[in-house]
Coordinates of C-alpha atoms in Angstrom, one line a residue:
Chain T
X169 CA 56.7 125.5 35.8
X170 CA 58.8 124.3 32.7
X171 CA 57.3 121.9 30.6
X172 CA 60.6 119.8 30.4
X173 CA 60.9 118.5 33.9
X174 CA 57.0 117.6 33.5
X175 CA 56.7 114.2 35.4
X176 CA 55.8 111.1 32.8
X177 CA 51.9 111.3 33.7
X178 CA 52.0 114.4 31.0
X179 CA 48.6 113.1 29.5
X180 CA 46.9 114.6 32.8
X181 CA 47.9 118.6 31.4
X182 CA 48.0 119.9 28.0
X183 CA 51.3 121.9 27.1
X184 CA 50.4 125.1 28.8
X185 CA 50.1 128.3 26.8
X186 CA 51.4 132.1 27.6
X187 CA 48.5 132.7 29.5
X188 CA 48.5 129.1 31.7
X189 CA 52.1 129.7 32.1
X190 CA 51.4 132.8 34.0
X191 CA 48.4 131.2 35.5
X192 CA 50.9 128.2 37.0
X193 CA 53.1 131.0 37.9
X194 CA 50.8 132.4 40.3
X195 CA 49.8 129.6 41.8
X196 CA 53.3 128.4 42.3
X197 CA 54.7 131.9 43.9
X198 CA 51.7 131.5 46.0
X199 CA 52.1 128.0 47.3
X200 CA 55.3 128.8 47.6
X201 CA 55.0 131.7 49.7
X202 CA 52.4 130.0 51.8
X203 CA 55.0 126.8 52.5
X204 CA 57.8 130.0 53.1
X205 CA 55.2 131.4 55.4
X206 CA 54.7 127.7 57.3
X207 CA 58.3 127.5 57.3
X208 CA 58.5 130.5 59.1
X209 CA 56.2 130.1 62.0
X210 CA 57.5 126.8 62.5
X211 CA 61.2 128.6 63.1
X212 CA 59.2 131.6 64.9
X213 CA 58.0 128.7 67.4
X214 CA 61.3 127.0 67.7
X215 CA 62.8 130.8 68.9
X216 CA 59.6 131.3 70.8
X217 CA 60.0 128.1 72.5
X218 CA 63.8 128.9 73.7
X219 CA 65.1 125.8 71.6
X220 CA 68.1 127.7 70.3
X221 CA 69.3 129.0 74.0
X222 CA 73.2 127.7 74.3
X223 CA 72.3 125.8 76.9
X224 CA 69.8 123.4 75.1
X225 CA 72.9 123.4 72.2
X226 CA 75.9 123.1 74.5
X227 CA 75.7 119.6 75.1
X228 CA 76.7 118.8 71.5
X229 CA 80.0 120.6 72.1
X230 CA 81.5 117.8 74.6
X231 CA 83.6 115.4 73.4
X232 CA 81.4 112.6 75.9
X233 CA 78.4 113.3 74.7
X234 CA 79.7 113.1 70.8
X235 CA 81.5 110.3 71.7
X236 CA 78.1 108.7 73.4
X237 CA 76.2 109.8 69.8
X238 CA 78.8 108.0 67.7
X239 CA 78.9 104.7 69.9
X240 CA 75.2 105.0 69.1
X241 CA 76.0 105.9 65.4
X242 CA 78.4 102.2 65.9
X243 CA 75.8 100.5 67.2
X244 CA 73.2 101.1 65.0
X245 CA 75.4 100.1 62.6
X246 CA 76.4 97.0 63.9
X247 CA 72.8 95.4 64.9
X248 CA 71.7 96.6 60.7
X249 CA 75.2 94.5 59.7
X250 CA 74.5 91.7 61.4
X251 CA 70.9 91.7 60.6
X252 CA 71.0 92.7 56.8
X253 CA 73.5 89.5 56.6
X254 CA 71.4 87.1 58.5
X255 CA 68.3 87.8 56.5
X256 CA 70.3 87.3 53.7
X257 CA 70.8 83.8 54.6
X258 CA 67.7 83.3 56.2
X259 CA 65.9 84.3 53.2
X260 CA 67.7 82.2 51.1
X261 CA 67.5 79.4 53.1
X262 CA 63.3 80.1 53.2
X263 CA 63.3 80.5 49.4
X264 CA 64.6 77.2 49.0
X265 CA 62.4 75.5 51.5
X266 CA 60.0 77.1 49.3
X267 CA 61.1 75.8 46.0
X268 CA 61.6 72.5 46.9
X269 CA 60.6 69.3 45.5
X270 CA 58.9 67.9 48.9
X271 CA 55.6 68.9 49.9
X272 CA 57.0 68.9 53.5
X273 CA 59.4 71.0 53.4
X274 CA 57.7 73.3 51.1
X275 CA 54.9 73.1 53.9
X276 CA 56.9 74.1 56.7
X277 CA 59.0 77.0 54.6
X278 CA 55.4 78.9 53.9
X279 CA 53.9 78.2 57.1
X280 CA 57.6 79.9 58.4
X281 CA 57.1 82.9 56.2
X282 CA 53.8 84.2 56.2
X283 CA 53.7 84.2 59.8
X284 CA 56.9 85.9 60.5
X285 CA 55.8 88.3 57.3
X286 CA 52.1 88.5 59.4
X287 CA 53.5 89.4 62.6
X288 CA 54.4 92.8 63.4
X289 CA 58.6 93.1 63.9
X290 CA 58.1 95.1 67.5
X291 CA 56.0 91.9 68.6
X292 CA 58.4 89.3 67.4
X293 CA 61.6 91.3 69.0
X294 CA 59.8 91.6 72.4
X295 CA 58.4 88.5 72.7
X296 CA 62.6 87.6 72.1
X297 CA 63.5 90.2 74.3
X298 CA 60.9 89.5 77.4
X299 CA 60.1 85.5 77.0
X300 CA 62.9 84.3 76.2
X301 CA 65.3 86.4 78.2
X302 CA 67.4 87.4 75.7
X303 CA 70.1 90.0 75.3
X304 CA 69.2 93.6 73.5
X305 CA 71.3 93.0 70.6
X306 CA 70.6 89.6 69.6
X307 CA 66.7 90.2 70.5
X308 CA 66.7 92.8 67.9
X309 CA 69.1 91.3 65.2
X310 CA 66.7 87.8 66.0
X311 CA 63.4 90.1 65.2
X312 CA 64.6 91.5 62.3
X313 CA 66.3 88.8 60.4
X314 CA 62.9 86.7 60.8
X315 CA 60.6 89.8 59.6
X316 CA 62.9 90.8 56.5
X317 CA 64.2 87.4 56.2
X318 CA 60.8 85.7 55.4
X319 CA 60.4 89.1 53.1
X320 CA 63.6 88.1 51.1
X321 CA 62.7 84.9 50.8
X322 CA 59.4 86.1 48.9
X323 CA 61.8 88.4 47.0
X324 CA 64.0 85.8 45.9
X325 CA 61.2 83.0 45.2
X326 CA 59.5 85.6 42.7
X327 CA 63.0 86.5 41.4
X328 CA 64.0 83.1 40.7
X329 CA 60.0 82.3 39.1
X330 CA 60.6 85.8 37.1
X331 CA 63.7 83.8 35.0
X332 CA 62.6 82.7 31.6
X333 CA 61.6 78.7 31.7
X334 CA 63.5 78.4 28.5
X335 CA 66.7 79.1 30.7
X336 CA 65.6 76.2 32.9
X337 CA 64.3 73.6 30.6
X338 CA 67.8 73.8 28.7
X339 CA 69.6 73.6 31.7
X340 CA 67.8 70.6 32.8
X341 CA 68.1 69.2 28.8
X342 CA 72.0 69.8 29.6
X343 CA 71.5 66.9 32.2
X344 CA 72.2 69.5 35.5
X345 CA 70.4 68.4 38.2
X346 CA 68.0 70.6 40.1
X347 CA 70.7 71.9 42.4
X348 CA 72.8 73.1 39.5
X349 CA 70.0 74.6 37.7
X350 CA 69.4 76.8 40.6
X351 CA 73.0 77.5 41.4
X352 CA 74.5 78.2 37.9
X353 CA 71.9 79.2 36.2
X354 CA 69.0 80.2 37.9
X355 CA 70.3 82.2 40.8
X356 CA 72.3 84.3 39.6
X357 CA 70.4 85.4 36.9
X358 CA 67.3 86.4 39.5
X359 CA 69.8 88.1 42.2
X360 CA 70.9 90.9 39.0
X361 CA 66.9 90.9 38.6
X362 CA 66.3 91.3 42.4
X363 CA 69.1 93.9 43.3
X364 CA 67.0 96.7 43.5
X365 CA 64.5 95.4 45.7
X366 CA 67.0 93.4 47.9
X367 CA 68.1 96.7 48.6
X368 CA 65.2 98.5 49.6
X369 CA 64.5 95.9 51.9
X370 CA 68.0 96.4 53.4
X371 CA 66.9 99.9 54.1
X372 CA 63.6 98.5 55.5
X373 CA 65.8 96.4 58.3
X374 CA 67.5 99.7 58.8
X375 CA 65.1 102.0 59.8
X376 CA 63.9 99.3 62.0
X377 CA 66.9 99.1 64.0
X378 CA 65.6 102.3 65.4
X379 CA 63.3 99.7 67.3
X380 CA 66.0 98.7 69.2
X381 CA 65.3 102.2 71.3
X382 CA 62.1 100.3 73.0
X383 CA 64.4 97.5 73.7
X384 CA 66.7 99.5 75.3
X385 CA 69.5 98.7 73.1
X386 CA 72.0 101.1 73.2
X387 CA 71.5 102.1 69.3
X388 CA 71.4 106.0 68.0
X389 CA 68.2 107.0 69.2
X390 CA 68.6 105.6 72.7
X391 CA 71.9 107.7 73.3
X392 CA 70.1 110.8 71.2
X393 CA 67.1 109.8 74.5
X394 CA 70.0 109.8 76.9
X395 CA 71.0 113.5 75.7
X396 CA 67.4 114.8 75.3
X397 CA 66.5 113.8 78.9
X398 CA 69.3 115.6 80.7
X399 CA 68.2 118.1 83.3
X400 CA 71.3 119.7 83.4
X401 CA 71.4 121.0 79.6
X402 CA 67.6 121.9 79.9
X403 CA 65.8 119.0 77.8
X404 CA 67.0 119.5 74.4
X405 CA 64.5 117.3 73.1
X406 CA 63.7 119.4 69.9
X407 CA 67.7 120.3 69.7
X408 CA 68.5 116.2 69.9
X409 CA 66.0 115.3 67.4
X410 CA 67.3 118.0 64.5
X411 CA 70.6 116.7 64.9
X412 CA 70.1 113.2 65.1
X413 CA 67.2 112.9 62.2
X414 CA 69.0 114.2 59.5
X415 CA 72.0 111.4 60.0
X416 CA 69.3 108.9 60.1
X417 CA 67.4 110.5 57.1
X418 CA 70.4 110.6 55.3
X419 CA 71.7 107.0 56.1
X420 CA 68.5 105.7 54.5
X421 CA 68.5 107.8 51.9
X422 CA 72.1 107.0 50.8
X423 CA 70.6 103.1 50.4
X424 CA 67.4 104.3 49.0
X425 CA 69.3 106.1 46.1
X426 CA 71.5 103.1 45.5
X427 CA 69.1 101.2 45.1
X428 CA 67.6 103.2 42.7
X429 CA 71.0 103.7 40.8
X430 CA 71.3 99.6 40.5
X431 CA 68.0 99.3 39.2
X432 CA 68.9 102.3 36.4
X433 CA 71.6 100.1 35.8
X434 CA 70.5 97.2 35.5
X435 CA 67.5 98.4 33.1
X436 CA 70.2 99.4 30.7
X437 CA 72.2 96.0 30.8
X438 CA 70.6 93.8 28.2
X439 CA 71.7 90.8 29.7
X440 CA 68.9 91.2 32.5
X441 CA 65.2 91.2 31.4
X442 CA 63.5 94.0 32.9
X443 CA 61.3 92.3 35.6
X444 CA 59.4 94.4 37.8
X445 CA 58.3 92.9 41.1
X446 CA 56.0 94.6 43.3
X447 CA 58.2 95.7 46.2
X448 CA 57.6 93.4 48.6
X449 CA 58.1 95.3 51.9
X450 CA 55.0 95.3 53.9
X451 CA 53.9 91.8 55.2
X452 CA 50.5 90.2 52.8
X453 CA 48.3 87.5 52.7
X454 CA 47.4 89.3 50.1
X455 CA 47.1 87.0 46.6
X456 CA 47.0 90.1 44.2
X457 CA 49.8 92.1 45.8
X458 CA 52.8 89.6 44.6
Chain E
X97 CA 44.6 79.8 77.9
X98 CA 43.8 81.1 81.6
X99 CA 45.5 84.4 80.4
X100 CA 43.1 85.5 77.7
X101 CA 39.4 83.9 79.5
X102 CA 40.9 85.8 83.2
X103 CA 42.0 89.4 81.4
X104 CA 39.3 89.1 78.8
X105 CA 38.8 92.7 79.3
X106 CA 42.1 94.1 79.3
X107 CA 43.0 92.4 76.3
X108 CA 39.7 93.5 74.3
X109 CA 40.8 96.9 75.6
X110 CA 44.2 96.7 73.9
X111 CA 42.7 94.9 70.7
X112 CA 40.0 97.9 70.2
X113 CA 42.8 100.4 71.1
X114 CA 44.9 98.6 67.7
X115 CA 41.7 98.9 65.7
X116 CA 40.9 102.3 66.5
X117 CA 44.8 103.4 65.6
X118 CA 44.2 102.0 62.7
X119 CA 41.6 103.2 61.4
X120 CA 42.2 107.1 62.7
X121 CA 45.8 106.2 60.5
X122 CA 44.5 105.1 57.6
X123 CA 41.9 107.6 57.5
X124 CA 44.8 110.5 57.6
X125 CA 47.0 108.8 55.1
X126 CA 44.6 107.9 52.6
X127 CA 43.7 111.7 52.7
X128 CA 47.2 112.7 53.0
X129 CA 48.0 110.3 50.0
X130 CA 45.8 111.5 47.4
X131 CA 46.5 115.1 48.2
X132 CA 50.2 114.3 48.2
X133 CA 49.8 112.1 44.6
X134 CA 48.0 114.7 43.2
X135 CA 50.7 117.2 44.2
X136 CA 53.2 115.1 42.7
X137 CA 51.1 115.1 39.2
X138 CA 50.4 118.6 38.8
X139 CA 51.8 121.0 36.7
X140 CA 52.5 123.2 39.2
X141 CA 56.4 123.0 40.4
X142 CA 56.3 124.0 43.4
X143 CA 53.3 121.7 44.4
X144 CA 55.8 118.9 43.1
X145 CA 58.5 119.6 44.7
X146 CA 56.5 119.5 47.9
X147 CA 54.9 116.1 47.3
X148 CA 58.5 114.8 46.6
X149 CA 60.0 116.3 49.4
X150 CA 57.0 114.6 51.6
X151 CA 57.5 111.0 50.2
X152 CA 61.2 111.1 50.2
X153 CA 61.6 112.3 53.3
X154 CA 58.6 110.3 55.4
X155 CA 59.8 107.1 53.6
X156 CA 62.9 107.4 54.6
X157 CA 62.3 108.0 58.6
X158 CA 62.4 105.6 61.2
X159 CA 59.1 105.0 62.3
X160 CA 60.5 105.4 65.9
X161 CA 62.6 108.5 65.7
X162 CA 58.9 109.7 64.5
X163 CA 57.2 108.3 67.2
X164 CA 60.3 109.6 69.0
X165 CA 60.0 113.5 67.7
X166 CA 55.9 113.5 67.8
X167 CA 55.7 111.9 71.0
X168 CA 58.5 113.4 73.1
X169 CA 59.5 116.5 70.3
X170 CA 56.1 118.0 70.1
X171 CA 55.2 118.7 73.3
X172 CA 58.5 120.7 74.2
X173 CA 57.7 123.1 71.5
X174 CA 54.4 123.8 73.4
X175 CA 52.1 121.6 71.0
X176 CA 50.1 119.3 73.9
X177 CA 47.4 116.7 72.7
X178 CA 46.6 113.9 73.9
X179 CA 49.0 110.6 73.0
X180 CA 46.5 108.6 70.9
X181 CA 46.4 112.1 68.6
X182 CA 49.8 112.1 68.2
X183 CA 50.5 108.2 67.5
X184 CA 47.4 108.9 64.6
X185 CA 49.2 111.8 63.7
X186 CA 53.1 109.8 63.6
X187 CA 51.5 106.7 62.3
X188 CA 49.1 108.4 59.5
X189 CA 51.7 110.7 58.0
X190 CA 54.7 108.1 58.0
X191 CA 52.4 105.7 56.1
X192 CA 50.6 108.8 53.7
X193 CA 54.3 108.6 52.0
X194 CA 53.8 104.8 51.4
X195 CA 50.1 105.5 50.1
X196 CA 51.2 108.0 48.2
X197 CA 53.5 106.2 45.8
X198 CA 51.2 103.2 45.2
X199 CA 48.7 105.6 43.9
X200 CA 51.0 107.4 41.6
X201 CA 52.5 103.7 40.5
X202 CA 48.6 103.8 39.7
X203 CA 47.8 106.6 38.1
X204 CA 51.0 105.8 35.6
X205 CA 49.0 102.8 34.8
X206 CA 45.8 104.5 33.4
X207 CA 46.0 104.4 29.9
X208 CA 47.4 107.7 28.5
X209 CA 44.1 107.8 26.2
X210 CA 42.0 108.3 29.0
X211 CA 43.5 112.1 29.7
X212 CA 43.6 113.1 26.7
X213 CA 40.3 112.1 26.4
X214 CA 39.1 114.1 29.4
X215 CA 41.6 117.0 28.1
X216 CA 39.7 117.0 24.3
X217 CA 36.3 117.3 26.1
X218 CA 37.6 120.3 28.2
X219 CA 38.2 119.1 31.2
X220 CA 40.7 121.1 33.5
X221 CA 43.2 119.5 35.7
X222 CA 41.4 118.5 39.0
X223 CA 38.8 117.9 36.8
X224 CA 41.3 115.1 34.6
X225 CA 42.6 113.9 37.8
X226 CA 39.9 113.7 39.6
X227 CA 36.6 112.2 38.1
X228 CA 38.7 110.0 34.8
X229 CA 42.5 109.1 36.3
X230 CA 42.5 108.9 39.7
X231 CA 39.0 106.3 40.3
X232 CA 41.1 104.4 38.0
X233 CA 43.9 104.6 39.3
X234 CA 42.4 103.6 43.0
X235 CA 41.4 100.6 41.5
X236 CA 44.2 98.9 40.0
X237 CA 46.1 99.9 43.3
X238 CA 43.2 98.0 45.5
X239 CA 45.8 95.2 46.3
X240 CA 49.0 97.3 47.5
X241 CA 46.8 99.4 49.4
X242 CA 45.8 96.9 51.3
X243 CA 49.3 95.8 51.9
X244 CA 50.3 99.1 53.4
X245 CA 47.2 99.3 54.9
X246 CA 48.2 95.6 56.7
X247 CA 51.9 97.3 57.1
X248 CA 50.2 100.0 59.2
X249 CA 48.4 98.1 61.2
X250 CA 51.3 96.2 62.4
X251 CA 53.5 99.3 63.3
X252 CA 50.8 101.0 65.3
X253 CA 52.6 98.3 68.0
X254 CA 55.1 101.0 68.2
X255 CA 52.6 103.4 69.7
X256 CA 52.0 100.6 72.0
X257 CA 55.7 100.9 73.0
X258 CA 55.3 104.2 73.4
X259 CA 52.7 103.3 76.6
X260 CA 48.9 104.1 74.0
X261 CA 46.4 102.0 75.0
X262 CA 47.4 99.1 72.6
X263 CA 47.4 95.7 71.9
X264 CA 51.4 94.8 72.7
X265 CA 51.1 97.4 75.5
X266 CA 49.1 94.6 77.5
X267 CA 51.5 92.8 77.8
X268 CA 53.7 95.1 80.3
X269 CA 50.1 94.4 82.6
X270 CA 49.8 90.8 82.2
X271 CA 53.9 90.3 82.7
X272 CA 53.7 92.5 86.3
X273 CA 50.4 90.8 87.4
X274 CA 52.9 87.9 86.8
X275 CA 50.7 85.8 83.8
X276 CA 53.1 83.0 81.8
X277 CA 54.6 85.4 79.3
X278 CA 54.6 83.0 76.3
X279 CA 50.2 82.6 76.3
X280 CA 50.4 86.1 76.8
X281 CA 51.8 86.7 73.4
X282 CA 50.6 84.1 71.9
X283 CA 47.1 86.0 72.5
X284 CA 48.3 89.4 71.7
X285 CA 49.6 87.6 68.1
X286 CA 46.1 86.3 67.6
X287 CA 45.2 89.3 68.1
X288 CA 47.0 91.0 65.3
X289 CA 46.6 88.0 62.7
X290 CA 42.7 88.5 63.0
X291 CA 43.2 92.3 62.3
X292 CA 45.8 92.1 59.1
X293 CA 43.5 89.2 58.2
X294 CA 40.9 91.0 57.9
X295 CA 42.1 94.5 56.2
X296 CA 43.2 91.0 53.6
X297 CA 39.7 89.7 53.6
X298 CA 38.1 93.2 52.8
X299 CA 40.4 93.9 50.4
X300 CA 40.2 91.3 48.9
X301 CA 36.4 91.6 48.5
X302 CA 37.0 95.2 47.6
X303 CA 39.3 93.9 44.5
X304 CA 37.1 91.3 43.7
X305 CA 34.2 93.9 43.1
X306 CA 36.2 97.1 41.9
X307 CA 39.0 95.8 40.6
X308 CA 40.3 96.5 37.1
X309 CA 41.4 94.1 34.8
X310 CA 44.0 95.5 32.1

C-alpha cells in the first residue's frame, strides 16, 4: 500500500494519489479479508474433519516415534550429503570432458549430459533401484548425482565461458599451460561467479531426496508415511503432513536464502563481474535457454 | 525389442497418460503463473504478499511431500476426486511457482518506456499489464518456459509412482508379467525423450516466430 516497498517494475503504476490510496486500500482489506475468510474454512474443515482429536496428535508425544522422525530427519540428510558432494565432482569432472581439447572426449561428455539432463531423476533412480538391484541409498544418491551432476557441469562450463578472455589469453601469454589456466586462473574466478547458482542447485538435489520415499528409502517422508498410516493413532495423515512440511519447507528455504545472500554478496565485491546465468535447473535441449 | 512390439498397447497407454498430465499441468500453471506474476506486480500489498508467499513457498516444497499431502492428505480432510485430478492439481501448482518467476524475470525486462507509455495514454493497471507488458514479457520468456515446461513433463513420473496411469508406472506391469527390465526402460526413456523433445521442438518454433530480439 506504501509506495516505498513498491517492487522495481514501478513503471507498471503511477505514484498513487489520496484518492488511489484509498482506492488500493479497499481492495487490499478486501483481498485480505477474502484470503482471512479462505483461511478460515480451511481450519473450519480441519476441526470439522476431527484432525485436531488427541488421538490423531498423540503419536508425536512418544519418544519412538520422534526418534523414528529424526532418524528420517538423519537420513535425509545423509543421502542430500553424499549426493550434493558427488555431483560436485561429477559435474566437474563433465565440465572438463566438456572443455577439452579432444573432439572425443568432448563427444562423450555432451552425449553424458544431455541425456542424464533429458531424463527424468524418478526414471534414472528406478531404473538403478529395480535393474540393477541396487540398494535404496546408493540407488538414490546414483540418480541424483547423474541428474544434478550433468546440471553442474552446465553450470560450471557457462561459469568458466562467462570469465573475461583477456584473463585467459594473458594467462596463456604467461606460458601456463591449459591445465593451469583453468586451475589458477580460470576456475576460481567462475566458482565466485557461480556460487549462487551452485547453490540453488543444491537445494534442487534436496528436495529430490524426498524421492527416495518411492524407493522406499528410509528418508523423512517415508517415516512421516510410517506414522500417517498407523491404525492405532487413527491415520493422522493431515496431522503428519503439518508437522513434517514445515521442517522440509524450512530446510530448503534456509539454502534458498543463502543462496540469495552469496549472490548479494558477491554483486557488491568488485573483484567478481556481475554475470548472470540463467539458472540452469530444469533439464533443456533448449539452445535459447543457456 | 519384444517388450515394446508385444505390450504396444500398454505402453501407448502410459505414454498418452504422460502427455495428458502434461498438458492438464501446464494448462493450470500457465494460468496459475500469470495470475500469480501479476499479483506480484501490483500495487496492491496484500495481492503481493500473496504471490510471494505462493512462489516461495511452492518452490521450496518437495515435489513428493506434494504428491504426498494432495494424494494421501486431501482425501482425509474429506476432499475425494479422482487421482489423475489431483496429480494435475500437485503437479500444475508446484510448477505455477516456477512459471511464475520466469514471467516476472520477464516482465523486468520490458523496457520501462513501454509503461509509462501506456500510463501517459491513460491506461489503468490491468490495462498496462495486460495488453503493453505482459505480451512482451511472454515473449522474451518463450525459451525458459519451455524449460520448465520440459521440467514438468519429467516430474509428472512422480504421479506415476504414485500408481496414475503413467508412462514409468508400466513398468511395475511389464516387470510382474516378467519382461527383461533393462528394454523395458529403455522404451519408457524413449518415451520421455520424444515428449521433452518435442515441448523443445515447439518451443523452439514458438521462439523463432514470437520471439523478441532486444
Amino acid at each position: 500500500m506504501t509506495t516505498h516497498s513498491a517492487p522495481s517494475t514501478t513503471a507498471l503504476y503511477d505514484i498513487p494519489g489520496p484518492l488511489t490510496r484509498k482506492r488500493h486500500l479497499v481492495y487490499g482489506v478486501v483481498s485480505t479479508i477474502l484470503i482471512l475468510a479462505l483461511v478460515g474454512w480451511v481450519i473450519y474443515l480441519l476441526f470439522d474433519t476431527d484432525q485436531f482429536t488427541s488421538a490423531k496428535w498423540s503419536p508425536f508425544a512418544y519418544k519412538g516415534i520422534q526418534e523414528l522422525l529424526l532418524r528420517g530427519l538423519g537420513n535425509t540428510l545423509k543421502a542430500f550429503a553424499y549426493a550434493a558432494v558427488l555431483s560436485l565432482v561429477l559435474g566437474a569432472v563433465l565440465a572438463v570432458g566438456r572443455l577439452s581439447d579432444h573432439r572425443p572426449v568432448r563427444w562423450v561428455a555432451t552425449v553424458l549430459v544431455e541425456f542424464f539432463r533429458a531424463m527424468p531423476v524418478l526414471v534414472m533412480i528406478f531404473f538403478i533401484f529395480v535393474a540393477l538391484k541396487v540398494q535404496p541409498l546408493p540407488a538414490l544418491v546414483a540418480g541424483l548425482t547423474l541428474y544434478n551432476g550433468s546440471v553442474l557441469a552446465e553450470v560450471f562450463r557457462t561459469g568458466i565461458n562467462s570469465v573475461e578472455r583477456g584473463q585467459h589469453e594473458a594467462a596463456f601469454a604467461l606460458g601456463m599451460r591449459k591445465t593451469q589456466v583453468m586451475t589458477f586462473v580460470l576456475a576460481p574466478q567462475a566458482v565466485r561467479a557461480m556460487l549462487p547458482t551452485i547453490i540453488s542447485q543444491l537445494v534442487v538435489a534436496l528436495k529430490d531426496t524426498s524421492l527416495g520415499y518411492l524407493i522406499t528409502y528410509e528418508e523423512f517422508l517415508h517415516a512421516g508415511k510410517l506414522i500417517a498410516s498407523n491404525l492405532d493413532y487413527d491415520l493422522p495423515f493431515i496431522p503428519v503432513v503439518m508437522v513434517i512440511s514445515p521442517i522440509y519447507i524450512g530446510m530448503c528455504m534456509l539454502l534458498s536464502w543463502f543462496a540469495t545472500w552469496v549472490a548479494k554478496r558477491e554483486r557488491r565485491n568488485p573483484k567478481t563481474e556481475a554475470v548472470d546465468v540463467a539458472p540452469a535447473e530444469p533439464g533443456t535441449l533448449l539452445p535459447g535457454a543457456q | 525389442m519384444d517388450v515394446l512390439t508385444e505390450n504396444f498397447s500398454l505402453y501407448g497407454k502410459g505414454f498418452l497418460g504422460t502427455l495428458e498430465l502434461t498438458v492438464y499441468a501446464s494448462i493450470l500453471a500457465m494460468v496459475l503463473g500469470f495470475v500469480m506474476a501479476s499479483c506480484r506486480v501490483a500495487p496492491v500489498g496484500s495481492f503481493r504478499v500473496l504471490g510471494t508467499v505462493w512462489v516461495t513457498v511452492l518452490r521450496n516444497t518437495p515435489l513428493t511431500l506434494l504428491f504426498f499431502a494432495v494424494l494421501l492428505g486431501l482425501p482425509r480432510f474429506g476432499l475425494v476426486l479422482p487421482f489423475k485430478v489431483f496429480a494435475v492439481l500437485a503437479l500444475g501448482c508446484y510448477t505455477s511457482a516456477f512459471i511464475c518467476e520466469v514471467l516476472r524475470s520477464g516482465i523486468n525486462t520490458v523496457p520501462k518506456g513501454q509503461g509509462e507509455a501506456a500510463r501517459s495514454l491513460g491506461m489503468t493497471f490491468g490495462q498496462t499489464l495486460g495488453n503493453v507488458v505482459l505480451p512482451q514479457a511472454f515473449r522474451s520468456v518463450i525459451p525458459p518456459i519451455g524449460s520448465t515446461l520440459i521440467a514438468l513433463a519429467k516430474n509428472s513420473a512422480i504421479a506415476g509412482a504414485f500408481s496414475v496411469t503413467e508412462l514409468l508406472g508400466t513398468y511395475k506391469t511389464l516387470n510382474e508379467l516378467g519382461y527383461s527390465i533393462i528394454w523395458t526402460f529403455v522404451w519408457i526413456a524413449v518415451g520421455y525423450l520424444i515428449i521433452t523433445l518435442s515441448i523443445s521442438a515447439l518451443f523452439n518454433v514458438m521462439e523463432k516466430r514470437w520471439g523478441v530480439a532486444r
